[in-house]
Amino acid sequence: MGKRFFIKTFGCQMNVNDSEKIAGILASAGYEKTESLEDADVVVVNTCSVRAKPDNKAYSFIGELKRLKKQRPDVTVVVTGCVPQKDWKFITERYSHVDIVLGTFNFYKVLDFIRSGKRPVVEVLETYSEKEMDVLPLIEPVLTNPHVASVTVQRGCNRFCTYCIVPFVRGRERSVPPDRVVDEVKRLAERGVKEIHLLGQNVDFYRYGNVRLPDLLYMVSQVEGIERVRFMTSHPAGFDLSIIKAIAGIPEVCEYVHLPPQSGSNRILKKMNRGYTREEYIEKVLMLKEEVPDVALSGDFIVGFPGETVDDFEQTLSLVEECVFDQAFVFEYSPRPMTEAFLLEDNVPAEEKNRRLTELNNLLKKQAKERNALLVGSMQEILIEGLSPSNDKKMIGRTRNNKIVLIDRDDSLEGKLVNVEITEASSFFMKGRVIKQMAGVEKW
Ligand code: SAH
Ligand code: SF4
Ligand code: F3S
């Protein structure tokens, strides 16, 4: 029997995408993917350290692997991603059952390290270098979904928001050459992928020579077979009219923007070093909604940043009232080592952070429900991604503005663009009835 690998991924879409690449490398060497830890010859843990929670989760998963390693010492345990960037030393000292430790810059060397037979082996590159990082070799990823795929177009971040560890674990911002991006997209389209997500920590700042994000969106949209293009995450300081025009003007670019405000208080935004004011944020959202009336707005928020008062928090609530979000993620502030805010006193009590989280979530949930309810009775184009994970009598699709729609199961629709009438809506998903199947690239 051939060798098998198991991958556990924590964190953002970029980590998911990196894991798809790791899987691709191992698959190309004849390894088979398994969903069962017990069957695996290689176990890869791709970690996230953006908040204490995912960081702790990664550690407890790594800890659990000790038992497996005891039972089967021939299993190779690999730890990669953002956690080793900050504490590879601790991992090697504390977890003797970990064989290979790699970071965010060299995870693609995983196969060389497995084959080298050397154990333990640690190679984590430092992230402070200003020089251009090496471009990853071209890898055919093992896709999580055969119809929708991500392409990382920009790695790292130069913005140093005071709460954020990403610049320290992912290094300086660098953009992938556009011809390389287009090449990757073409390969995915040849495999039948219809929807592409362009990923970057601050994708609005994408720049390679003269090519900026709107140009890249146009180039990717031109690829034969690609029906939909999304991009994320947008940064309010970089998001501008040229990007709004690209959403409005390029048919393949979907009406969905993930534009995290983090806070609605100018005082807190300043302390976070976000580089924009509440007024500027609201102005950009209004401009977006005017140019692209059916756009869906998504955002991230942090509650309980050091020194955040009730008044600051109320400013966040009022920003939400003014902007109206379709989707959002709220996080309690979590102090991260190396960051500037780590030196500030984490002085909003846990219960108060939790109260703010609940209050903001309730408002956002109400808005999402109201926004979704507006679509009941309308016709929407959805891309059918596959079976619903929770009900095998239903299939799951997404509208152009990233809303989940459940329809009755019909396996012939898998991977197709379909028109549905929305019949029901809640905060997190909608239900729909298929109206007609769309043929090929035909648009409605
Ligand atoms: N580059 C993106 C995403 C960064 S990480 C951006 O700038 O928006 C994803 C989200 O995690 C952030 O938007 C933020 O809301 C949250 N986050 C990051 N660091 C955090 C911290 N220390 N505590 C709580 N939430 C945090
Ligand atoms: Fe973190 Fe800010 Fe960079 Fe986003 S822009 S990755 S929040 S430092
Ligand atoms: Fe987490 Fe690293 Fe992404 S810290 S959010 S996996 S960039």
Short mmCIF file of C-alpha atoms and ligand atoms in Angstrom, two decimals:
data_model
loop_
_atom_site.label_atom_id
_atom_site.label_comp_id
_atom_site.label_asym_id
_atom_site.label_seq_id
_atom_site.Cartn_x
_atom_site.Cartn_y
_atom_site.Cartn_z
CA MET A 1 0.00 0.00 0.00
CA GLY A 2 1.22 3.49 -0.82
CA LYS A 3 2.00 6.04 1.83
CA ARG A 4 -0.70 8.33 3.15
CA PHE A 5 -0.80 11.86 4.51
CA PHE A 6 -3.18 13.73 6.79
CA ILE A 7 -3.31 17.53 6.96
CA LYS A 8 -4.83 19.58 9.74
CA THR A 9 -5.23 23.26 8.87
CA PHE A 10 -5.89 26.17 11.21
CA GLY A 11 -6.34 29.80 10.21
CA CYS A 12 -7.18 31.90 7.21
CA GLN A 13 -7.83 31.09 3.57
CA MET A 14 -4.17 31.64 2.80
CA ASN A 15 -3.29 28.80 5.15
CA VAL A 16 -5.98 26.65 3.54
CA ASN A 17 -4.41 27.47 0.18
CA ASP A 18 -0.91 26.64 1.45
CA SER A 19 -2.26 23.30 2.73
CA GLU A 20 -3.74 22.58 -0.71
CA LYS A 21 -0.24 23.13 -2.10
CA ILE A 22 1.40 20.90 0.52
CA ALA A 23 -1.17 18.24 -0.38
CA GLY A 24 -0.34 18.78 -4.06
CA ILE A 25 3.38 18.25 -3.43
CA LEU A 26 2.79 15.06 -1.47
CA ALA A 27 0.22 13.77 -3.97
CA SER A 28 2.63 14.34 -6.87
CA ALA A 29 5.13 12.11 -5.04
CA GLY A 30 2.57 9.30 -4.83
CA TYR A 31 1.24 9.95 -1.33
CA GLU A 32 -2.48 9.52 -0.92
CA LYS A 33 -4.61 11.91 1.14
CA THR A 34 -6.45 10.39 4.09
CA GLU A 35 -9.06 11.87 6.41
CA SER A 36 -8.08 9.45 9.16
CA LEU A 37 -5.14 10.21 11.43
CA GLU A 38 -4.71 6.54 12.28
CA ASP A 39 -3.97 5.66 8.63
CA ALA A 40 -1.44 8.42 8.04
CA ASP A 41 2.30 7.95 7.48
CA VAL A 42 2.81 11.72 7.41
CA VAL A 43 0.83 14.17 9.56
CA VAL A 44 1.11 17.86 8.67
CA VAL A 45 -0.17 20.55 11.05
CA ASN A 46 -0.50 23.93 9.34
CA THR A 47 -0.89 26.44 12.14
CA CYS A 48 -2.29 29.94 12.80
CA SER A 49 -1.25 32.37 15.49
CA VAL A 50 -3.41 35.41 14.79
CA ARG A 51 -5.18 35.10 18.16
CA ALA A 52 -4.51 33.02 21.27
CA LYS A 53 -7.40 30.67 20.44
CA PRO A 54 -6.14 29.16 17.14
CA ASP A 55 -2.61 29.20 18.56
CA ASN A 56 -3.72 27.12 21.57
CA LYS A 57 -5.77 24.82 19.38
CA ALA A 58 -2.73 24.10 17.24
CA TYR A 59 -0.68 23.29 20.32
CA SER A 60 -3.28 20.95 21.74
CA PHE A 61 -3.51 19.15 18.38
CA ILE A 62 0.29 18.83 18.25
CA GLY A 63 0.21 17.57 21.85
CA GLU A 64 -2.34 14.88 20.95
CA LEU A 65 -0.02 13.55 18.24
CA LYS A 66 2.35 12.35 20.93
CA ARG A 67 0.17 9.30 21.51
CA LEU A 68 0.11 8.47 17.79
CA LYS A 69 3.86 8.81 17.57
CA LYS A 70 4.27 6.51 20.55
CA GLN A 71 2.12 3.83 18.94
CA ARG A 72 3.70 4.25 15.52
CA PRO A 73 7.16 5.81 15.76
CA ASP A 74 7.54 5.63 11.97
CA VAL A 75 4.90 8.37 11.48
CA THR A 76 6.44 11.66 10.37
CA VAL A 77 5.02 14.68 12.18
CA VAL A 78 5.42 18.01 10.39
CA VAL A 79 4.52 21.38 11.92
CA THR A 80 4.38 24.42 9.64
CA GLY A 81 2.61 27.76 9.19
CA CYS A 82 2.51 30.82 11.41
CA VAL A 83 3.12 29.32 14.87
CA PRO A 84 6.68 28.03 14.15
CA GLN A 85 7.58 31.47 12.78
CA LYS A 86 7.25 32.81 16.29
CA ASP A 87 8.19 29.82 18.42
CA TRP A 88 10.05 27.13 16.53
CA LYS A 89 12.51 26.91 19.38
CA PHE A 90 9.82 26.19 21.93
CA ILE A 91 8.30 23.54 19.65
CA THR A 92 11.58 21.72 19.21
CA GLU A 93 12.37 21.89 22.92
CA ARG A 94 8.96 20.90 24.20
CA TYR A 95 7.59 18.49 21.60
CA SER A 96 10.16 15.82 20.91
CA HIS A 97 7.67 13.84 18.79
CA VAL A 98 7.68 16.58 16.12
CA ASP A 99 10.04 15.54 13.30
CA ILE A 100 10.02 18.48 10.92
CA VAL A 101 9.42 22.16 11.62
CA LEU A 102 9.00 24.55 8.68
CA GLY A 103 7.73 28.11 8.44
CA THR A 104 5.54 30.15 6.13
CA PHE A 105 8.36 30.78 3.63
CA ASN A 106 9.50 27.24 2.97
CA PHE A 107 6.58 24.87 3.63
CA TYR A 108 6.89 23.76 0.01
CA LYS A 109 10.16 22.01 0.87
CA VAL A 110 8.23 19.49 2.94
CA LEU A 111 8.89 16.56 0.61
CA ASP A 112 12.66 17.18 0.49
CA PHE A 113 12.73 17.17 4.27
CA ILE A 114 10.65 14.00 4.55
CA ARG A 115 12.92 12.26 2.05
CA SER A 116 16.11 13.50 3.68
CA GLY A 117 15.42 11.09 6.55
CA LYS A 118 17.06 13.54 8.95
CA ARG A 119 15.10 13.88 12.22
CA PRO A 120 14.39 16.22 13.82
CA VAL A 121 14.89 18.97 11.30
CA VAL A 122 14.04 22.61 11.76
CA GLU A 123 14.14 25.27 9.06
CA VAL A 124 12.29 28.48 9.77
CA LEU A 125 13.44 31.54 7.84
CA GLU A 126 13.40 34.90 9.54
CA THR A 127 10.85 37.38 8.28
CA TYR A 128 12.62 40.69 8.71
CA SER A 129 14.44 40.70 5.41
CA GLU A 130 13.43 43.46 3.04
CA LYS A 131 14.65 41.58 0.02
CA GLU A 132 12.24 39.88 -2.33
CA MET A 133 11.32 36.47 -1.04
CA ASP A 134 11.65 33.53 -3.37
CA VAL A 135 8.63 32.83 -5.55
CA LEU A 136 7.09 29.48 -4.76
CA PRO A 137 7.61 26.74 -7.31
CA LEU A 138 4.54 26.06 -9.44
CA ILE A 139 2.48 23.46 -7.61
CA GLU A 140 -0.76 21.76 -8.67
CA PRO A 141 -2.86 22.05 -5.49
CA VAL A 142 -5.18 19.34 -4.24
CA LEU A 143 -8.41 21.34 -4.23
CA THR A 144 -10.73 21.45 -1.24
CA ASN A 145 -13.55 22.11 -3.70
CA PRO A 146 -13.16 21.23 -7.40
CA HIS A 147 -15.25 24.20 -8.58
CA VAL A 148 -13.92 27.07 -6.45
CA ALA A 149 -10.19 27.66 -5.94
CA SER A 150 -7.94 30.23 -4.32
CA VAL A 151 -4.79 31.73 -5.76
CA THR A 152 -2.45 33.59 -3.44
CA VAL A 153 -1.41 36.77 -5.23
CA GLN A 154 0.29 38.58 -2.38
CA ARG A 155 2.07 37.36 0.73
CA GLY A 156 3.05 39.21 3.87
CA CYS A 157 2.08 42.61 5.20
CA ASN A 158 3.85 45.93 5.78
CA ARG A 159 1.14 47.73 7.68
CA PHE A 160 1.89 46.76 11.27
CA CYS A 161 -1.50 47.29 12.85
CA THR A 162 -0.53 47.43 16.51
CA TYR A 163 -2.53 44.31 17.50
CA CYS A 164 -1.48 42.08 14.62
CA ILE A 165 1.13 39.36 14.45
CA VAL A 166 0.78 38.73 10.71
CA PRO A 167 3.64 41.04 9.60
CA PHE A 168 5.93 39.14 12.01
CA VAL A 169 4.96 35.65 10.91
CA ARG A 170 4.38 36.28 7.22
CA GLY A 171 7.08 38.86 6.58
CA ARG A 172 7.18 41.78 4.18
CA GLU A 173 4.49 42.31 1.59
CA ARG A 174 5.33 40.94 -1.83
CA SER A 175 3.12 40.48 -4.89
CA VAL A 176 3.19 37.48 -7.18
CA PRO A 177 4.00 38.36 -10.82
CA PRO A 178 0.76 38.68 -12.83
CA ASP A 179 1.82 36.22 -15.54
CA ARG A 180 2.39 33.68 -12.83
CA VAL A 181 -1.08 34.36 -11.37
CA VAL A 182 -2.70 34.02 -14.81
CA ASP A 183 -0.78 30.81 -15.41
CA GLU A 184 -2.07 29.33 -12.14
CA VAL A 185 -5.61 30.42 -12.96
CA LYS A 186 -5.40 28.84 -16.43
CA ARG A 187 -4.29 25.55 -14.95
CA LEU A 188 -7.17 25.64 -12.49
CA ALA A 189 -9.65 26.52 -15.25
CA GLU A 190 -8.38 23.54 -17.26
CA ARG A 191 -9.23 21.39 -14.26
CA GLY A 192 -12.80 22.71 -14.35
CA VAL A 193 -12.60 25.44 -11.70
CA LYS A 194 -15.19 28.17 -12.34
CA GLU A 195 -14.65 30.56 -9.47
CA ILE A 196 -11.32 32.07 -8.42
CA HIS A 197 -10.50 33.81 -5.14
CA LEU A 198 -7.44 36.04 -5.30
CA LEU A 199 -5.88 36.12 -1.84
CA GLY A 200 -3.65 38.67 -0.17
CA GLN A 201 -3.39 40.07 3.36
CA ASN A 202 -4.09 43.48 1.86
CA VAL A 203 -4.96 42.59 -1.67
CA ASP A 204 -5.85 46.19 -2.58
CA PHE A 205 -2.17 47.03 -2.35
CA TYR A 206 -1.30 44.37 -4.95
CA ARG A 207 1.32 45.84 -7.21
CA TYR A 208 3.76 44.26 -9.59
CA GLY A 209 5.49 46.77 -11.89
CA ASN A 210 2.59 48.76 -13.29
CA VAL A 211 0.03 46.06 -12.66
CA ARG A 212 -2.38 46.85 -9.84
CA LEU A 213 -5.36 44.94 -8.48
CA PRO A 214 -7.94 46.18 -11.05
CA ASP A 215 -5.58 45.14 -13.89
CA LEU A 216 -5.04 41.75 -12.30
CA LEU A 217 -8.79 41.27 -11.86
CA TYR A 218 -9.25 42.01 -15.55
CA MET A 219 -6.47 39.62 -16.60
CA VAL A 220 -7.82 36.77 -14.48
CA SER A 221 -11.39 37.37 -15.67
CA GLN A 222 -10.25 36.93 -19.27
CA VAL A 223 -9.14 33.34 -18.64
CA GLU A 224 -11.32 30.91 -20.58
CA GLY A 225 -13.70 29.01 -18.30
CA ILE A 226 -13.50 31.41 -15.34
CA GLU A 227 -17.00 32.65 -14.55
CA ARG A 228 -16.47 34.36 -11.21
CA VAL A 229 -13.61 36.19 -9.51
CA ARG A 230 -13.45 37.39 -5.91
CA PHE A 231 -10.59 39.02 -4.02
CA MET A 232 -9.82 39.35 -0.33
CA THR A 233 -8.93 40.86 2.10
CA SER A 234 -9.43 44.51 1.22
CA HIS A 235 -7.87 47.18 3.39
CA PRO A 236 -9.84 50.41 3.88
CA ALA A 237 -6.70 52.51 3.29
CA GLY A 238 -6.05 50.86 -0.08
CA PHE A 239 -9.58 50.25 -1.29
CA ASP A 240 -10.41 52.95 -3.83
CA LEU A 241 -12.53 53.99 -6.80
CA SER A 242 -10.40 52.03 -9.27
CA ILE A 243 -11.28 48.82 -7.45
CA ILE A 244 -14.94 49.80 -7.16
CA LYS A 245 -14.96 50.45 -10.93
CA ALA A 246 -13.45 47.00 -11.52
CA ILE A 247 -16.26 45.39 -9.52
CA ALA A 248 -18.85 47.43 -11.38
CA GLY A 249 -17.30 47.03 -14.81
CA ILE A 250 -15.84 43.51 -15.09
CA PRO A 251 -18.71 41.02 -15.39
CA GLU A 252 -16.79 38.14 -13.78
CA VAL A 253 -15.83 40.15 -10.68
CA CYS A 254 -18.42 39.40 -8.00
CA GLU A 255 -20.33 41.99 -6.02
CA TYR A 256 -18.77 41.13 -2.68
CA VAL A 257 -16.20 43.05 -0.65
CA HIS A 258 -14.55 41.99 2.59
CA LEU A 259 -13.47 45.34 4.02
CA PRO A 260 -12.69 45.04 7.75
CA PRO A 261 -13.22 48.28 9.70
CA GLN A 262 -11.99 46.72 13.03
CA SER A 263 -13.44 49.67 14.98
CA GLY A 264 -15.71 52.66 14.47
CA SER A 265 -13.87 54.91 16.92
CA ASN A 266 -11.24 57.25 15.51
CA ARG A 267 -9.37 57.16 18.81
CA ILE A 268 -9.10 53.35 18.67
CA LEU A 269 -8.39 53.26 14.93
CA LYS A 270 -5.48 55.55 15.60
CA LYS A 271 -4.21 53.38 18.45
CA MET A 272 -4.53 50.40 16.13
CA ASN A 273 -2.47 52.20 13.46
CA ARG A 274 -5.10 51.40 10.84
CA GLY A 275 -4.37 54.45 8.70
CA TYR A 276 -7.94 55.67 8.08
CA THR A 277 -10.70 57.39 9.99
CA ARG A 278 -14.26 56.30 10.61
CA GLU A 279 -15.44 59.00 8.20
CA GLU A 280 -13.12 57.77 5.44
CA TYR A 281 -14.32 54.21 5.95
CA ILE A 282 -17.98 55.21 5.75
CA GLU A 283 -17.35 57.37 2.70
CA LYS A 284 -15.74 54.47 0.83
CA VAL A 285 -18.60 52.14 1.72
CA LEU A 286 -21.18 54.67 0.53
CA MET A 287 -19.23 55.14 -2.72
CA LEU A 288 -19.11 51.36 -3.17
CA LYS A 289 -22.83 50.96 -2.53
CA GLU A 290 -23.64 53.75 -4.94
CA GLU A 291 -21.56 52.32 -7.79
CA VAL A 292 -22.47 48.68 -7.11
CA PRO A 293 -26.01 48.75 -5.63
CA ASP A 294 -26.31 44.98 -5.09
CA VAL A 295 -22.91 44.61 -3.45
CA ALA A 296 -22.58 42.60 -0.24
CA LEU A 297 -20.36 44.10 2.43
CA SER A 298 -18.42 41.95 4.85
CA GLY A 299 -16.11 42.96 7.69
CA ASP A 300 -14.03 42.01 10.71
CA PHE A 301 -14.25 43.75 14.08
CA ILE A 302 -12.13 43.66 17.20
CA VAL A 303 -13.82 44.43 20.53
CA GLY A 304 -11.99 45.22 23.75
CA PHE A 305 -8.79 46.68 22.31
CA PRO A 306 -6.71 48.18 25.19
CA GLY A 307 -8.37 51.36 26.38
CA GLU A 308 -11.60 50.83 24.40
CA THR A 309 -14.33 52.62 26.36
CA VAL A 310 -18.08 52.09 26.16
CA ASP A 311 -18.20 55.26 24.11
CA ASP A 312 -15.62 53.89 21.64
CA PHE A 313 -17.62 50.69 21.37
CA GLU A 314 -20.81 52.64 20.70
CA GLN A 315 -18.98 54.34 17.84
CA THR A 316 -18.44 50.88 16.37
CA LEU A 317 -22.14 50.10 16.73
CA SER A 318 -23.02 53.35 15.00
CA LEU A 319 -20.56 52.67 12.15
CA VAL A 320 -22.31 49.33 11.66
CA GLU A 321 -25.70 51.08 11.64
CA GLU A 322 -24.45 53.49 8.99
CA CYS A 323 -22.73 50.97 6.73
CA VAL A 324 -25.00 47.88 7.04
CA PHE A 325 -23.12 44.59 6.70
CA ASP A 326 -24.17 41.38 4.97
CA GLN A 327 -21.61 39.27 6.78
CA ALA A 328 -19.12 39.85 9.59
CA PHE A 329 -16.69 38.33 12.04
CA VAL A 330 -16.23 39.76 15.52
CA PHE A 331 -13.17 38.94 17.62
CA GLU A 332 -12.30 39.73 21.19
CA TYR A 333 -8.94 41.47 21.36
CA SER A 334 -6.18 38.97 22.03
CA PRO A 335 -2.70 40.25 22.97
CA ARG A 336 -0.07 38.86 20.63
CA PRO A 337 3.66 38.65 21.31
CA MET A 338 5.94 40.90 19.25
CA THR A 339 3.15 43.39 18.49
CA GLU A 340 3.11 46.98 19.72
CA ALA A 341 -0.20 46.59 21.55
CA PHE A 342 1.28 43.68 23.52
CA LEU A 343 3.00 46.32 25.63
CA LEU A 344 -0.32 47.99 26.49
CA GLU A 345 -2.38 46.80 29.40
CA ASP A 346 -5.13 44.43 28.18
CA ASN A 347 -7.53 46.33 30.40
CA VAL A 348 -11.03 45.59 29.12
CA PRO A 349 -12.28 42.84 31.47
CA ALA A 350 -13.10 39.47 29.89
CA GLU A 351 -16.84 39.73 30.73
CA GLU A 352 -17.01 43.18 29.19
CA LYS A 353 -15.25 42.00 26.02
CA ASN A 354 -17.74 39.19 25.84
CA ARG A 355 -20.69 41.54 26.38
CA ARG A 356 -19.48 43.78 23.54
CA LEU A 357 -18.93 40.78 21.30
CA THR A 358 -22.49 39.57 21.91
CA GLU A 359 -24.04 42.99 21.42
CA LEU A 360 -22.16 43.64 18.17
CA ASN A 361 -22.86 40.12 16.91
CA ASN A 362 -26.57 40.55 17.61
CA LEU A 363 -26.69 43.76 15.60
CA LEU A 364 -24.73 42.20 12.72
CA LYS A 365 -26.93 39.10 12.77
CA LYS A 366 -30.03 41.26 12.56
CA GLN A 367 -28.56 43.19 9.63
CA ALA A 368 -27.57 39.99 7.82
CA LYS A 369 -31.07 38.62 8.24
CA GLU A 370 -32.65 41.83 6.96
CA ARG A 371 -30.27 42.00 3.99
CA ASN A 372 -30.95 38.36 3.11
CA ALA A 373 -34.71 38.83 3.52
CA LEU A 374 -34.59 41.51 0.82
CA LEU A 375 -33.63 38.78 -1.64
CA VAL A 376 -36.66 36.57 -0.98
CA GLY A 377 -38.62 36.35 -4.23
CA SER A 378 -35.67 37.50 -6.35
CA MET A 379 -33.76 35.46 -8.89
CA GLN A 380 -30.10 34.80 -8.09
CA GLU A 381 -27.30 33.09 -9.96
CA ILE A 382 -25.65 30.46 -7.76
CA LEU A 383 -22.66 28.20 -8.35
CA ILE A 384 -23.44 24.75 -6.96
CA GLU A 385 -20.45 23.71 -4.86
CA GLY A 386 -21.67 20.25 -3.80
CA LEU A 387 -23.69 18.50 -1.14
CA SER A 388 -24.59 20.34 2.03
CA PRO A 389 -22.26 19.05 4.76
CA SER A 390 -25.16 18.80 7.22
CA ASN A 391 -27.94 17.37 5.02
CA ASP A 392 -27.32 15.03 2.09
CA LYS A 393 -30.73 15.78 0.61
CA LYS A 394 -29.62 19.36 -0.05
CA MET A 395 -26.97 20.97 -2.20
CA ILE A 396 -25.11 24.12 -1.39
CA GLY A 397 -24.47 27.03 -3.71
CA ARG A 398 -23.32 30.62 -3.43
CA THR A 399 -24.73 33.78 -4.93
CA ARG A 400 -22.41 36.24 -6.64
CA ASN A 401 -22.40 38.21 -3.41
CA ASN A 402 -21.24 35.20 -1.41
CA LYS A 403 -24.48 34.18 0.26
CA ILE A 404 -25.11 30.50 0.87
CA VAL A 405 -28.22 29.05 -0.79
CA LEU A 406 -29.54 25.55 -0.16
CA ILE A 407 -31.47 23.79 -2.94
CA ASP A 408 -32.95 20.30 -3.25
CA ARG A 409 -30.35 17.73 -4.21
CA ASP A 410 -29.85 17.16 -7.94
CA ASP A 411 -26.41 15.69 -8.59
CA SER A 412 -26.47 16.78 -12.24
CA LEU A 413 -26.19 20.41 -11.09
CA GLU A 414 -22.87 19.98 -9.26
CA GLY A 415 -20.35 22.61 -10.41
CA LYS A 416 -22.95 24.43 -12.54
CA LEU A 417 -24.20 27.98 -12.52
CA VAL A 418 -27.91 27.85 -11.88
CA ASN A 419 -30.66 30.43 -11.53
CA VAL A 420 -32.72 30.09 -8.39
CA GLU A 421 -35.62 31.90 -6.87
CA ILE A 422 -34.91 32.67 -3.23
CA THR A 423 -37.74 31.29 -1.10
CA GLU A 424 -36.50 31.73 2.49
CA ALA A 425 -33.80 33.67 4.31
CA SER A 426 -32.10 33.60 7.70
CA SER A 427 -28.95 35.35 8.99
CA PHE A 428 -26.52 32.75 7.69
CA PHE A 429 -28.13 31.11 4.66
CA MET A 430 -31.05 31.15 2.27
CA LYS A 431 -33.16 28.53 0.54
CA GLY A 432 -33.91 28.54 -3.15
CA ARG A 433 -35.78 26.81 -5.98
CA VAL A 434 -34.01 26.15 -9.29
CA ILE A 435 -35.51 28.09 -12.17
CA LYS A 436 -33.40 27.10 -15.12
CA GLN A 437 -30.00 25.68 -15.65
CA MET A 438 -27.59 28.04 -17.32
CA ALA A 439 -25.73 26.80 -20.33
CA GLY A 440 -21.95 27.22 -20.55
CA VAL A 441 -20.82 30.79 -20.24
CA GLU A 442 -24.25 32.27 -20.86
CA LYS A 443 -25.07 35.09 -18.46
CA TRP A 444 -28.42 36.36 -17.43
N1 SAH B 1 -5.09 41.33 6.51
C1 SAH B 1 -6.41 41.29 6.93
C2 SAH B 1 -6.73 40.16 7.91
C3 SAH B 1 -5.85 39.98 9.07
S1 SAH B 1 -6.17 38.73 10.25
C4 SAH B 1 -6.79 42.66 7.44
O1 SAH B 1 -5.96 43.51 7.60
O2 SAH B 1 -7.95 42.92 7.66
C5 SAH B 1 -7.91 38.54 10.25
C6 SAH B 1 -8.65 39.26 11.34
O3 SAH B 1 -8.24 38.80 12.60
C7 SAH B 1 -8.43 40.73 11.38
O4 SAH B 1 -9.21 41.41 10.44
C8 SAH B 1 -8.79 41.09 12.81
O5 SAH B 1 -10.15 41.41 12.92
C9 SAH B 1 -8.51 39.80 13.56
N2 SAH B 1 -7.34 39.95 14.43
C10 SAH B 1 -6.05 40.10 14.07
N3 SAH B 1 -5.26 40.23 15.16
C11 SAH B 1 -6.07 40.16 16.23
C12 SAH B 1 -5.86 40.22 17.65
N4 SAH B 1 -4.65 40.41 18.16
N5 SAH B 1 -6.94 40.09 18.46
C13 SAH B 1 -8.17 39.92 17.96
N6 SAH B 1 -8.44 39.85 16.63
C14 SAH B 1 -7.40 39.97 15.79
FE1 SF4 B 2 -2.59 42.46 10.29
FE2 SF4 B 2 -3.13 44.98 9.80
FE3 SF4 B 2 -1.58 43.61 8.12
FE4 SF4 B 2 -4.16 43.08 8.26
S1 SF4 B 2 -3.24 45.04 7.60
S2 SF4 B 2 -2.52 41.57 8.22
S3 SF4 B 2 -4.64 43.39 10.40
S4 SF4 B 2 -1.08 44.16 10.21
FE1 F3S B 3 -3.43 33.02 10.98
FE2 F3S B 3 -1.20 33.24 9.70
FE3 F3S B 3 -3.49 33.51 8.43
S1 F3S B 3 -1.57 34.01 11.70
S2 F3S B 3 -4.80 34.38 9.98
S3 F3S B 3 -2.77 31.68 9.35
S4 F3S B 3 -1.65 34.71 8.11
#
